[in-house]
Amino acid sequence: MSRLSLSRFTLERFRHRLASVDALPQLCVLGVVSGLITGGLMVLFRSLLILGASVFMPGDNPEAFEALAPVTRALLPLLAVALIGVWLWRLPPAGRQIGIAHVIERLTYHQGRFPVRNWFTQWWVGLVSVLGGLSAGREGPAIHLGAAACSGLGQRLRLPHNSLRVLVACGTAAGISASFNTPIAGVIFAMEVVMMEYTITGFMPVILASTVAAVVSQAVFGFERPFEETGIALGSLLNLPWIVISALGIGLLAGGFVRVARAGGHLKRIPFVARFALAGGLVGALAWWYPQVQGMGYDTLGLTIGGSLSLDVLLAVGIGKLLITAFAVACGIPVSIIGPVLVAGGAAGALCGLLGAQLMPELAAGPAVYAMLGMAAMMGAVLQAPLAALMALLELTHNPNLILPGMLAVVVAGLTSRQLCGCDGFFISVTRHGLHPLQQPLMQALNRVSVPAVMERALVRTRRRVTLEQAGALLEAKPEWIMIERSSDAKPTLALKAADLARWLLEHDENDKLIDKEGRLDLLEIPGQRLDLAPIHLQATLSEAFERLNTKHADALYVEHGHRPKQRRISGIITRDAIERYYRYSDVPPG
């Protein structure tokens, strides 16, 4: 029996396998590693929140704003925006981009590569915004920190860019999973909101990453069920019409939230300092009377579901928290919005439940049911992510009885926000023909594969002028293409079809007019197919290659291997036909 050789499991072979569309085992390995990395980062982030809270918060609780004096909790947001503003002041606009929108932008236009500067900014802004009493969650930092760290590992190992995209999805799902103990919601969120596609190759590594991250988090913090309410059910189906009406109202609130948050263009005329001070002052003013609007608000959501909050507090949380979060985003403060949206949706749902109890006291379900449904409906409408919202409802409440009414509420609220308010998903800022660039079918297919999977490796390199003997020697390796090196970098690199050279050698001899006095043949003068070439790196995806062919107006690309300019090797050639053959083959069903 032959023993397995360790030389078979080299990093180079691993990279080569990842370039293909069917590299599922290799991607699953990356999923496990991503879960460990992101789980560890989330443990560190939550530990830093607890450590920061131990300095000035009662009980070392980062959400105990209600126990602070009114003056203290009113001044905290002003201090927070000052600390965030000082950090962001010297950064260029690109360096201020953090959170989920930044992750989607880097995935859309940069193949999932993240700047380190923005990653450190996310740490600072994420911690200060939550501890400083702004209306902010921790899921934005969780997603950005996890996705960027996992992508950074892939960049460090020089993995092909199609695997970087999967690493971003793994970090996203693992961040959600480790933060909220919601592994299924993390997977659906990563595929529905960030990747915007569903594939088996994408799902399996993301599931592994989400599972491993949840295990890491539970090993440190235990298994938490903050919003579990056993025995709660819809009761009578006569509640369904009121659920539809309630979801319609929540959808309008969600549409208003998106529109206010996107009003940043109108606020740019206000100076940077004034905008930040205005946003912090608004939070502080509302927090003087209603501290429940500050921070993440998950304790407030628990009290909402438990029916412990008064009517005025529910109004402050359901409407006030929603507005101050949207206004902070519009003012340029990069706070995380999903946590506040969940909390505000729960309060808005509880208000609908209380009103329903007045209208039909004998039939209406309790406010707790409507609070849970409102939480999911608001999240689904703001993000335009119905499946992620439903999975969050299931995992946060551990109550399968709410799935049926939850489906109705999420769909109605999502349609209301989209159709009546004209709002796409909160994180989708650019669409073309109604689709985000990540949703374009061609780009989705080409992003799944890197150039090594389809490039033509059979090529030889030569100078422009060669003797007949040298020309014959070039063909001995049976190349597909002959790459002609030019005397100057300013001149375009060309490729000649090897079959055309072989045909010319069969039909001509040394007396041909193309042979100069020194007995050399000019390869640029031979009749045949020639391609203008532009360079591309080995890690690029087919979508990058397709875009580069268009922008450089080239016929084909030569694939460079290596990072040092004087030590780069040519690994192969990728033509436009090769890309089109891959897409047509992958798009045509068998048979």
XYZ file of C-alpha atoms in Angstrom, residues 13 39 41 49 82 92 119 150 158 190 217 223 260 331 334 342 362-363 455 503 507 521 529 563:
24
model
C -1.967 22.850 -4.912
C -15.504 33.653 16.990
C -12.671 38.297 17.517
C -17.471 46.165 25.860
C -16.502 63.859 19.916
C -10.024 60.644 3.959
C -10.638 47.660 10.144
C -11.042 36.219 7.110
C -2.458 34.687 -1.776
C -24.575 36.372 4.630
C -18.951 32.154 21.660
C -25.887 29.688 25.644
C -34.116 59.738 6.658
C -25.051 62.979 9.748
C -21.189 55.151 11.003
C -34.887 45.142 15.793
C -61.546 38.708 23.265
C -59.645 37.583 20.176
C -6.590 29.714 -18.656
C 1.526 26.066 -41.043
C 4.646 26.006 -46.583
C 11.999 35.359 -39.226
C -4.289 35.054 -35.568
C 4.586 39.728 -6.619
